XYZ file of C-alpha atoms in Angstrom:
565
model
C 0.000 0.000 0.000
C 2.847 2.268 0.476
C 2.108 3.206 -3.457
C -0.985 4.573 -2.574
C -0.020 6.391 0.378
C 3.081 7.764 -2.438
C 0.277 9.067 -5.160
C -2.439 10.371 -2.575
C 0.256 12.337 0.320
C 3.670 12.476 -1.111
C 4.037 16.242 -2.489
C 7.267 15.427 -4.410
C 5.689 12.735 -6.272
C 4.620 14.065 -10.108
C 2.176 11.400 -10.273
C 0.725 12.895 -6.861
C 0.346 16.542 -8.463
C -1.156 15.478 -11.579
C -3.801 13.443 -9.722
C -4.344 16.446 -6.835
C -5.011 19.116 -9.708
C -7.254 16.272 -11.576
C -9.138 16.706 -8.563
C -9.233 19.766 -8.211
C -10.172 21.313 -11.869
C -12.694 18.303 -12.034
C -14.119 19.080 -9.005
C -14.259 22.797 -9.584
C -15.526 22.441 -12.604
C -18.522 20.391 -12.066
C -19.736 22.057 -9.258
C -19.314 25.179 -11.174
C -21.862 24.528 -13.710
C -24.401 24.398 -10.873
C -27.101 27.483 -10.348
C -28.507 28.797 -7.719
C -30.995 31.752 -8.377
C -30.121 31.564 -11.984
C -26.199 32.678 -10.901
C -23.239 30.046 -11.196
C -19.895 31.057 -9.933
C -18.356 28.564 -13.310
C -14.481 28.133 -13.446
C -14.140 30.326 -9.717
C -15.123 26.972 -7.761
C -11.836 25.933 -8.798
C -10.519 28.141 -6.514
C -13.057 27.101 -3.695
C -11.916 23.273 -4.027
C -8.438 23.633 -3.995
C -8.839 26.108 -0.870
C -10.881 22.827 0.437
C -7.798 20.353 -0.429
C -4.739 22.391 1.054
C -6.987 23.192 4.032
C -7.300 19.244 4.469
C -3.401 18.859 3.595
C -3.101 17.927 0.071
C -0.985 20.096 -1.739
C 2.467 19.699 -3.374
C 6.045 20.694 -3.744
C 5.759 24.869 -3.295
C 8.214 25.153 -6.303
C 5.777 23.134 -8.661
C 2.657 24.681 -7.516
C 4.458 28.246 -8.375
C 5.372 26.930 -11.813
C 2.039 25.729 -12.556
C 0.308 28.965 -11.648
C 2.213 31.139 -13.265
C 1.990 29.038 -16.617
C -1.937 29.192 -16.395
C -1.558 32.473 -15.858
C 0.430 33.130 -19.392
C -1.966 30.530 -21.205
C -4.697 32.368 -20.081
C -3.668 36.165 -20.669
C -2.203 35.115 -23.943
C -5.462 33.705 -25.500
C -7.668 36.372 -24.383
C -5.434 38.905 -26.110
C -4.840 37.057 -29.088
C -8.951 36.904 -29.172
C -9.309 40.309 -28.448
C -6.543 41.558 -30.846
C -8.200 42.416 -33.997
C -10.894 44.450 -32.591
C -9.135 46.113 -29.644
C -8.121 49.491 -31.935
C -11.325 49.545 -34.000
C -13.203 49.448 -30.180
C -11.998 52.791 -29.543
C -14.388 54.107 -32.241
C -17.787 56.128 -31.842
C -19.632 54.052 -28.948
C -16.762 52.548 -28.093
C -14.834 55.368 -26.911
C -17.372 56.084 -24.436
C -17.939 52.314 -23.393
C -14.055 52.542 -22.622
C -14.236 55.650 -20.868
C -16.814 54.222 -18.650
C -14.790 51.074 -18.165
C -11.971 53.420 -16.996
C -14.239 55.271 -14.607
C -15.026 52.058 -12.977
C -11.576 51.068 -12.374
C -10.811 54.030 -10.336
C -13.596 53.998 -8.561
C -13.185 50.329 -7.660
C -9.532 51.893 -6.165
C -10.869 54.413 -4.589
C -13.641 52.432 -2.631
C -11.075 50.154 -2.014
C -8.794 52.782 -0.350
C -11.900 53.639 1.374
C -12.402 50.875 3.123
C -8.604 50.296 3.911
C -8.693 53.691 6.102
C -12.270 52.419 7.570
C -12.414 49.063 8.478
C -8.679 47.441 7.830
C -5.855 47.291 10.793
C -3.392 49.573 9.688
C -1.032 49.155 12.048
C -1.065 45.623 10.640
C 2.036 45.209 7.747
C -0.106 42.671 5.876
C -3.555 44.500 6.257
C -2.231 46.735 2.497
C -1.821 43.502 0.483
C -4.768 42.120 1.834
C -6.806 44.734 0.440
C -5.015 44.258 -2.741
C -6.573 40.856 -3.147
C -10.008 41.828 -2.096
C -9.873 44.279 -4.313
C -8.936 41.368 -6.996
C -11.237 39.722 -5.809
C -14.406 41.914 -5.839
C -13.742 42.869 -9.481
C -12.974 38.915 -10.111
C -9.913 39.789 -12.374
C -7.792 36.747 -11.563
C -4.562 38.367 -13.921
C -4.521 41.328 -11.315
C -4.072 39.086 -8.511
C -1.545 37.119 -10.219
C 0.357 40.364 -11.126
C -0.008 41.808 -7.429
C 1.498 38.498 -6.089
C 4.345 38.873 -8.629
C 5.052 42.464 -7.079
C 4.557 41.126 -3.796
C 7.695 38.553 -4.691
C 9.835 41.630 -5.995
C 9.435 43.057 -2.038
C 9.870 39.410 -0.486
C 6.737 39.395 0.799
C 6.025 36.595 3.605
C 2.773 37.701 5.446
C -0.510 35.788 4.561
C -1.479 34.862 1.140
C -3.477 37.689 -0.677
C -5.427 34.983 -2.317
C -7.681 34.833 0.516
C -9.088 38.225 0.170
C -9.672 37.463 -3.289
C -11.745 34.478 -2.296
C -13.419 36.428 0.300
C -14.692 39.050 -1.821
C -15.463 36.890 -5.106
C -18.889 35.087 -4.729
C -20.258 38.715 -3.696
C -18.666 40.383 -6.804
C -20.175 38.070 -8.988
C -23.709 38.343 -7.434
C -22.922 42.559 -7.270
C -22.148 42.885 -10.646
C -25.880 40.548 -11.695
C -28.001 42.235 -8.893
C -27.038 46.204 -8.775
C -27.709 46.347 -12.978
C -31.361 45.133 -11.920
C -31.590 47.418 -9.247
C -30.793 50.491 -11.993
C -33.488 48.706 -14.294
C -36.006 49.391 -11.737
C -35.033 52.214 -10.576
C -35.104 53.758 -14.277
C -38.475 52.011 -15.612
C -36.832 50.110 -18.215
C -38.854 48.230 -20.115
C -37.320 45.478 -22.306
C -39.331 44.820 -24.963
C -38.587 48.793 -26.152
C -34.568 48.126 -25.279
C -34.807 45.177 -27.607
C -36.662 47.330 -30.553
C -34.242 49.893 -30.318
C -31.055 46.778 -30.623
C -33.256 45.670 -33.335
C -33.097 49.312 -35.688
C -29.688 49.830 -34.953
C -28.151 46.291 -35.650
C -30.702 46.438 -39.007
C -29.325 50.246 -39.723
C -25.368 49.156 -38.870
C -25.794 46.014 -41.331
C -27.059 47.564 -43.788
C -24.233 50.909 -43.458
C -21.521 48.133 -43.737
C -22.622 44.992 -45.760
C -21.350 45.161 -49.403
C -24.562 46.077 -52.096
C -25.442 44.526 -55.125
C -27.255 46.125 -57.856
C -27.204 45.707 -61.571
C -26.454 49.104 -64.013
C -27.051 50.103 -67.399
C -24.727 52.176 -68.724
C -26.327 55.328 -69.721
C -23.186 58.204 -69.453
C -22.023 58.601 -72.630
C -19.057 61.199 -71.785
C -17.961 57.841 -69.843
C -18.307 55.337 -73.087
C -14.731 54.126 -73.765
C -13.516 54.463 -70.234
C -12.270 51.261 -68.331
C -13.315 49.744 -65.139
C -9.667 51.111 -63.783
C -9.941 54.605 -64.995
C -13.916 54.771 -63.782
C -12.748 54.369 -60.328
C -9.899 56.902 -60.646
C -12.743 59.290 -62.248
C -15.631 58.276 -59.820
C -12.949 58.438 -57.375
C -14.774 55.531 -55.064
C -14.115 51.839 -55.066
C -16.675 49.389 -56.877
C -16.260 45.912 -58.043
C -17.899 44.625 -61.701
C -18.537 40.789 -61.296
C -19.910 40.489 -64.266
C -20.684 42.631 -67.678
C -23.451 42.113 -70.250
C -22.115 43.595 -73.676
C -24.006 43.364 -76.957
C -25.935 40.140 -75.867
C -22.449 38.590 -74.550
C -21.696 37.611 -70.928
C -17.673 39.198 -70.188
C -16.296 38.694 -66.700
C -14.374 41.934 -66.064
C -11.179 43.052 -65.129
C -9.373 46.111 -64.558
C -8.210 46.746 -68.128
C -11.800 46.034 -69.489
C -13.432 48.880 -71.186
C -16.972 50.105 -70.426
C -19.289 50.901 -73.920
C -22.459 52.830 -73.672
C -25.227 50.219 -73.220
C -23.600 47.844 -71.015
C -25.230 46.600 -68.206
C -23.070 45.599 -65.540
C -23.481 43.711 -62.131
C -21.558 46.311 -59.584
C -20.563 45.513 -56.079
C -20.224 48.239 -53.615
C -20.605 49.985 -50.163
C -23.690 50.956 -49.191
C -22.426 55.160 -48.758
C -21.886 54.472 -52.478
C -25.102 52.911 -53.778
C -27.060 56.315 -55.127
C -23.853 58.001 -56.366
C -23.149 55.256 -58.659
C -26.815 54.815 -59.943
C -26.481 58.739 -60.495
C -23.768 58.667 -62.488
C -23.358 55.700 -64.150
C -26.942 54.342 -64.985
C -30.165 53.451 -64.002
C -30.695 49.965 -62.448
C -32.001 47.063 -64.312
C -32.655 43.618 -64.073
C -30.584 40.776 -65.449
C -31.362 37.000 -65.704
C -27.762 36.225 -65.401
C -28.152 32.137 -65.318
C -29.417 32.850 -69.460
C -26.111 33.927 -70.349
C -22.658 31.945 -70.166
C -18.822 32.547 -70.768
C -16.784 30.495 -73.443
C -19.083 27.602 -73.112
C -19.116 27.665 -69.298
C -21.875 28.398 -66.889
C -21.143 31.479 -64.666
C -20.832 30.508 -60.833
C -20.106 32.191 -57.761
C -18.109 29.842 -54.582
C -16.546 30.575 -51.298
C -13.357 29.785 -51.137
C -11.081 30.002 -47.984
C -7.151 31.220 -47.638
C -5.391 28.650 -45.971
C -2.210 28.896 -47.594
C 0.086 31.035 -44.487
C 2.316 32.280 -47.375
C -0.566 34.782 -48.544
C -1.191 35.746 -45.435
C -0.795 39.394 -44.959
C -0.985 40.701 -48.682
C -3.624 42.567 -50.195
C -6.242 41.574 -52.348
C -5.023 43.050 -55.061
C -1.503 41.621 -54.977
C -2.804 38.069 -55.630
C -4.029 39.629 -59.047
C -7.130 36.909 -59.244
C -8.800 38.835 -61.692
C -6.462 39.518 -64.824
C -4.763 35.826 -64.099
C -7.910 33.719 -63.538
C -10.917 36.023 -65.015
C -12.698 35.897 -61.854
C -13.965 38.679 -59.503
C -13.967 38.343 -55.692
C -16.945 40.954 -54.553
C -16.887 39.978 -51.281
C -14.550 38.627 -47.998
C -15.805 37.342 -44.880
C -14.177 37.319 -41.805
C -15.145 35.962 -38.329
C -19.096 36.050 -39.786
C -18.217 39.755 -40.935
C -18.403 40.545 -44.740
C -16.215 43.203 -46.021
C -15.821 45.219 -49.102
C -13.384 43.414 -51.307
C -11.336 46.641 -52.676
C -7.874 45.983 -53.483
C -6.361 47.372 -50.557
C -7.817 44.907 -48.293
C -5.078 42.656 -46.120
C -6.180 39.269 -45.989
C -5.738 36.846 -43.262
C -5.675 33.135 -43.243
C -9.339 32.042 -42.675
C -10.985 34.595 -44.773
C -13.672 33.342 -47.175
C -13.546 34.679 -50.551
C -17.066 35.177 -52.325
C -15.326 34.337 -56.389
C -17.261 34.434 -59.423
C -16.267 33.051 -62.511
C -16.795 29.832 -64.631
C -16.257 26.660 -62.340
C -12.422 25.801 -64.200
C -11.184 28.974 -63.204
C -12.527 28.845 -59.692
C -11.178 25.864 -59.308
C -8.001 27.298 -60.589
C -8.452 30.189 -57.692
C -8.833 27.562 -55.193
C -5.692 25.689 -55.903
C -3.488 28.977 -55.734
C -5.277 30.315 -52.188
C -5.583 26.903 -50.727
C -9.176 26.237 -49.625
C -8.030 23.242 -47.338
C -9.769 22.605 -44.568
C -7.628 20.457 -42.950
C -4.980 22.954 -42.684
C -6.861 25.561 -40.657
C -7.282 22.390 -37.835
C -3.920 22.181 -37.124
C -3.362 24.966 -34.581
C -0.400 27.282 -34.775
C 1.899 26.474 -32.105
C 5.328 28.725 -33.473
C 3.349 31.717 -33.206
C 1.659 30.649 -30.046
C 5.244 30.374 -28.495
C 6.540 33.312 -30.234
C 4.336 35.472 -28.899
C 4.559 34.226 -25.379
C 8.348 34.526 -25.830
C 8.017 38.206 -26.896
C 5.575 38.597 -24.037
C 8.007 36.945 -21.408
C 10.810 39.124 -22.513
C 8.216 42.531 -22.815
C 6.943 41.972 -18.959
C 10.407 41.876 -18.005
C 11.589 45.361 -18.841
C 11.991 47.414 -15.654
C 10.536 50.315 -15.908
C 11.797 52.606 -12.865
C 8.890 55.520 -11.815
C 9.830 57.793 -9.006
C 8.306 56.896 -5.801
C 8.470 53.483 -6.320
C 10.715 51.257 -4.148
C 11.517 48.547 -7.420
C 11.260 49.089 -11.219
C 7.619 48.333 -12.694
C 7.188 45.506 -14.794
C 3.981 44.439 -16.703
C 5.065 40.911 -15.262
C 4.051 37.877 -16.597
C 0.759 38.677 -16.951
C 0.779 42.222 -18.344
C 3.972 41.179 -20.967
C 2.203 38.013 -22.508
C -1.532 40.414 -22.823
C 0.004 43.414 -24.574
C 2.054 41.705 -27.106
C -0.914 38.942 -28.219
C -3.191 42.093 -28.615
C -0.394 42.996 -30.840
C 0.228 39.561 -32.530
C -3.672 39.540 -32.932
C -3.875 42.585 -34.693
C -0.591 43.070 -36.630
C 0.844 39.532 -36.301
C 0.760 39.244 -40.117
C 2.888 41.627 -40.857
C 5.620 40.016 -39.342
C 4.870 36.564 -41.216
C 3.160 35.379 -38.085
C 0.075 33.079 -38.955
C -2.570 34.121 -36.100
C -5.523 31.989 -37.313
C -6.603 29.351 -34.374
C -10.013 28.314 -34.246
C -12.398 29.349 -31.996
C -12.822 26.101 -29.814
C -8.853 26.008 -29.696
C -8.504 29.559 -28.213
C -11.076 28.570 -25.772
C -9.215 25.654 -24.590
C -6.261 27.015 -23.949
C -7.854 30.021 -22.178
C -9.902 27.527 -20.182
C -6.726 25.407 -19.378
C -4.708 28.104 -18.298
C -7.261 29.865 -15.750
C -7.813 26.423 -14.566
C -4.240 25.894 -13.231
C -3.908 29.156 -12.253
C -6.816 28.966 -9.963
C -6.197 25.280 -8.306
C -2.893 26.368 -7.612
C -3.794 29.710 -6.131
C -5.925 27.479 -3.587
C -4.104 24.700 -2.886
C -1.456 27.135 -1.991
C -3.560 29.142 -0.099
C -6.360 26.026 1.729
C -3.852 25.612 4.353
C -4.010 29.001 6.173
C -7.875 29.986 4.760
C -9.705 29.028 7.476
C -7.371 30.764 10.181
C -7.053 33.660 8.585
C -10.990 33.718 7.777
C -11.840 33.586 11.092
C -9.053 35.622 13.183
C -8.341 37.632 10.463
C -10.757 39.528 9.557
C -12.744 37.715 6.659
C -15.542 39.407 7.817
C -14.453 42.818 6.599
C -12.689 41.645 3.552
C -16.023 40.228 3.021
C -17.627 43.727 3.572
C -14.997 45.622 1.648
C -15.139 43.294 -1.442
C -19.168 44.240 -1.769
C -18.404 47.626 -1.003
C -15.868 47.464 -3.860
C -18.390 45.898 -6.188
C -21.616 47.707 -5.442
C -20.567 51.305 -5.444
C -18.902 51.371 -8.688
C -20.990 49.231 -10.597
C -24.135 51.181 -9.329
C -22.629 54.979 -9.869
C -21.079 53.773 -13.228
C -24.487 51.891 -14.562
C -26.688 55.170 -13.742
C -24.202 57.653 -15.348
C -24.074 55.514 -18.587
C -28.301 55.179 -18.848
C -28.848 59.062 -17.185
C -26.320 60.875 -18.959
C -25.141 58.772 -22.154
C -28.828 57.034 -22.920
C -27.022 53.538 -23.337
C -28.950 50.588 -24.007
C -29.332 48.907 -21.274
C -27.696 45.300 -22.481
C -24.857 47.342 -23.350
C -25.191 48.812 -19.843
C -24.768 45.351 -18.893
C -22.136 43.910 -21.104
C -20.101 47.216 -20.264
C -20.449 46.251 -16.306
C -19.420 42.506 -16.777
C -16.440 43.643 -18.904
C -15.284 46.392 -16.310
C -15.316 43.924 -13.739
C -13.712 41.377 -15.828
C -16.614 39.314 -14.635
C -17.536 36.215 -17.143
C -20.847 35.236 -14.914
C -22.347 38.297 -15.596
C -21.813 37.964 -19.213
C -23.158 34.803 -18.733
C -25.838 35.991 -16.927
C -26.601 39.317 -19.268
C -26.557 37.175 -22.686
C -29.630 35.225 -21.278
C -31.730 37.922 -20.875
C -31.615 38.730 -24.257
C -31.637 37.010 -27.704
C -29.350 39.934 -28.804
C -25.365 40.217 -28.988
C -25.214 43.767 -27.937
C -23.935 42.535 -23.896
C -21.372 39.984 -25.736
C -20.191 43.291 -27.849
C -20.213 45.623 -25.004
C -17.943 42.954 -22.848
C -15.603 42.583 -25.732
C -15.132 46.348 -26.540
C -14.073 47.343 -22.609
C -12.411 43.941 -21.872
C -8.864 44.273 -23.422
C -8.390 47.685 -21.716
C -9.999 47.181 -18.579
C -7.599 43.735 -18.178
C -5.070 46.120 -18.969
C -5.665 48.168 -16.421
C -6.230 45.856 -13.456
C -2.938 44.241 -14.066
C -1.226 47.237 -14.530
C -3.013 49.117 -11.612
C -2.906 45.814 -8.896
C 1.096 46.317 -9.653
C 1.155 50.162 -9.046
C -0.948 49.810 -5.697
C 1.259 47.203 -4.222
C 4.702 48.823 -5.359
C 3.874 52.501 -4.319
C 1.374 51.464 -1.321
C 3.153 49.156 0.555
C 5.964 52.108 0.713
C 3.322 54.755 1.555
C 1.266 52.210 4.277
């Protein structure tokens, strides 16, 4: 039996810590998928059951369990900014700049209350009270990153008072039921109705759609000072960007290309945006109607496919340097990317995973499909070099010491700031450094999943052994307190302003308090009420700053505060 005592007690044994975090994540997870009042806590029970397992003494080799957490705490950062990248600049736009600047508001009140409390209720002639605000403050704004990066500053000050991770605990069920309950609170209190919020989603996702999705409408040439001209120099003339899929000349089907010229008469199938639509019909033509499946070209029936890039080496060039058109007679009139369609002008970068709408006759889109890839197979096979590229950039980035005055030791984004910054990066502009960023969905997830699973059983199997004690002599009751202090205020003052003063909707109102708070329940919790995506947009527009910000800001409290405290 002495094998069995080895796997279940012996923290030096690898086959010991692979079965206790097992356990643990299992554990966690399960129970996480369980509601009460409509409200589960999800991948945050992980942290409950390992608290449970080192309180009853299973834990590991304190070396291990510090590798381990910090790892998950890469994986996780990493994906979330290599998901976030390509929209984090564009977020900043219109509505967006607003939804941030209320995201930003919320982060300093959340310090403020915080700092609040610490001069109200916290023992300040207590050394450890300042850190142990630090997590609550983590805690009620359940960004698990920030705590990681405060207990990475806490290292760089050899820290060795209690484990910060218990205030997070503390304060995290109430934070996630603070950041459901208080947005239901303003709903009342402001006589919202619904049914009207969801009319209003309903014009302005109708109005947005139809602003950016690519029109189709069919010409007849009519301008005669234009007869002669080609497609090329009527764009240069027009001076706005159309595409001509397909030309009707003298009876005969043509598909057009750059270099083809234009006669008076010609009806011709034009692709545009929608800003465009009436100056083109102005100019060029009136609109007409074309049975285009009457007509063929050289013998072949005109088709339109989808084809997908999965070749990486044309990753990163324009449209118009693949040159589909005057090699393979075919017209691309539209790209869709992540379930967005965009204008195919010439200037557009492509990315690996875009879907090209091509028409032309079947051999030559065939022909189109063999130079661009349209394989599959090769978008399953995740990306690893660039995966470990970036988190070798980001390793190196959240190393830099960066020495402000006032501070006792250099700040550092850390390993969780380095990794988040430079995947935003990689997500956005990773092609132009030959980097191949295309992972699907469900991958991303896992790996995000994965990583804020270890980071969370080893936060409380590092943590279970002193919980208790420091719960009950420690004063969990005013971290617990503090945390909903931390929550409520902020999320209350922040939700009123944006309905009051900025007449959000109030889903976004919702998706812009989950994201603030970094909270992934309350996303939960606000896509439910609503068949809309406008709290899954809101999230996502505020989330890549806000985790910014807490992971920047749970550094700059501990460095600067636990000089000043």
């Amino acid at each position: 039996m002495d094998w069995l005592k080895t796997l279940l007690f012996n923290p030096d044994s690898i086959a010991h810590i692979i079965l206790l975090y097992a356990i643990v994540i299992a554990a966690g997870v399960s129970l996480g998928k369980h509601k009460i009042a409509g409200i589960s806590l999800g991948v945050a029970c992980i942290l409950f059951v390992g608290i449970v397992a080192g309180h009853f003494g299973f834990t590991a080799n304190p070396r291990i369990i510090g590798f381990v957490q910090d790892f998950g705490l890469v994986l996780f950062v990493y994906s979330i900014g290599l998901q976030v990248g390509p929209s984090f600049f564009t977020s900043f736009k219109k509505g967006g700049m607003q939804m941030n600047l209320l995201a930003v508001g919320m982060v300093v009140l959340n310090i403020l209350v915080a700092l609040g409390c610490y001069y109200l209720f916290f023992d300040r002639s207590d050394s450890s009270s300042y850190p142990m605000l630090i997590g609550v403050l983590s805690g009620a704004v359940t960004n698990t990153p920030g705590l990681g990066a405060a207990d990475e500053a806490l290292q760089s000050l050899n820290y060795n008072g209690p484990d910060i991770a218990t205030g997070y605990a503390c304060a995290y069920p109430f934070a996630v039921l603070g950041v459901i309950l208080i947005p239901l609170l303003v709903k009342w209190i402001c006589k919202i109705k619904p049914e009207q919020e969801e009319q209003a989603l309903d014009a302005k996702e109708k109005e947005e759609e139809n602003q950016r999705r690519p029109v189709c409408q069919v010409l007849e040439m009519q301008n005669k000072g234009l007869d002669g001209k080609t497609i090329l120099e009527l764009r240069s003339i027009l001076k706005r960007e159309f595409i001509c899929s397909r030309l009707l000349h003298d009876g005969n089907l043509v598909i057009p290309h750059k270099d083809t010229i234009i006669r008076y008469g010609d009806q011709l199938r034009i692709v545009s945006e929608e800003s465009d639509v009436e100056a083109l019909k102005t100019i060029l033509g009136k609109e007409v109607q074309v049975e285009w499946d009457d007509y063929t070209v050289a013998s072949e029936p005109l088709i339109s496919r989808r084809i997908i890039i999965t070749k990486s080496k044309l990753n990163g060039k324009t449209l118009g340097e693949l040159h589909l058109g005057s090699i393979y007679n075919v017209t691309v009139t539209r790209v869709v990317r992540s379930g967005t369609e965009l204008f195919a002008s010439s200037g557009l970068v492509l990315q690996v995973g875009d879907r090209l709408s091509v028409v032309g006759s079947e051999s030559s889109i065939k022909s189109v499909a063999n130079r661009i890839g349209n394989e599959m197979k090769r978008l399953d096979t995740p990306n690893i070099t660039t995966m470990f590229v970036g988190i070798l950039l980001g390793i190196i980035v959240g190393s830099i010491p960066l020495n402000v005055p006032g501070m006792p030791t250099p700040l550092k984004l850390g390993i969780a700031g380095g990794p988040l910054i430079v995947a935003i990066l990689i997500g956005r502009f990773g092609y132009k450094m030959g980097l191949v960023t295309y992972t699907k969905a469900s991958a991303i997830y896992m790996i995000r999943e994965l990583g804020i699973s270890l980071f969370l059983a080893s936060v409380g199997i590092k943590s279970g052994a002193n919980f208790v004690e420091t719960v009950v002599s420690g004063g969990g009751v005013i971290y617990m307190l503090s945390g909903l202090l931390i929550t409520i205020i902020p999320v209350f003052v922040i939700a009123m302003f944006a309905r009051l003063k900025w007449k959000f909707n109030y889903y976004h109102i919702l998706g812009i308090v989950a994201g603030s708070c970094t909270n992934p329940p309350a996303l939960a919790f606000a896509n439910e009420q609503t068949s809309y995506n406008a709290p899954a947009v809101s999230y996502s527009t505020v989330y890549p700053l806000t985790m910014f910000l807490r992971i920047l800001t749970a550094q700059i409290l501990i460095l600067a505060g636990c000089s000043a405290f």
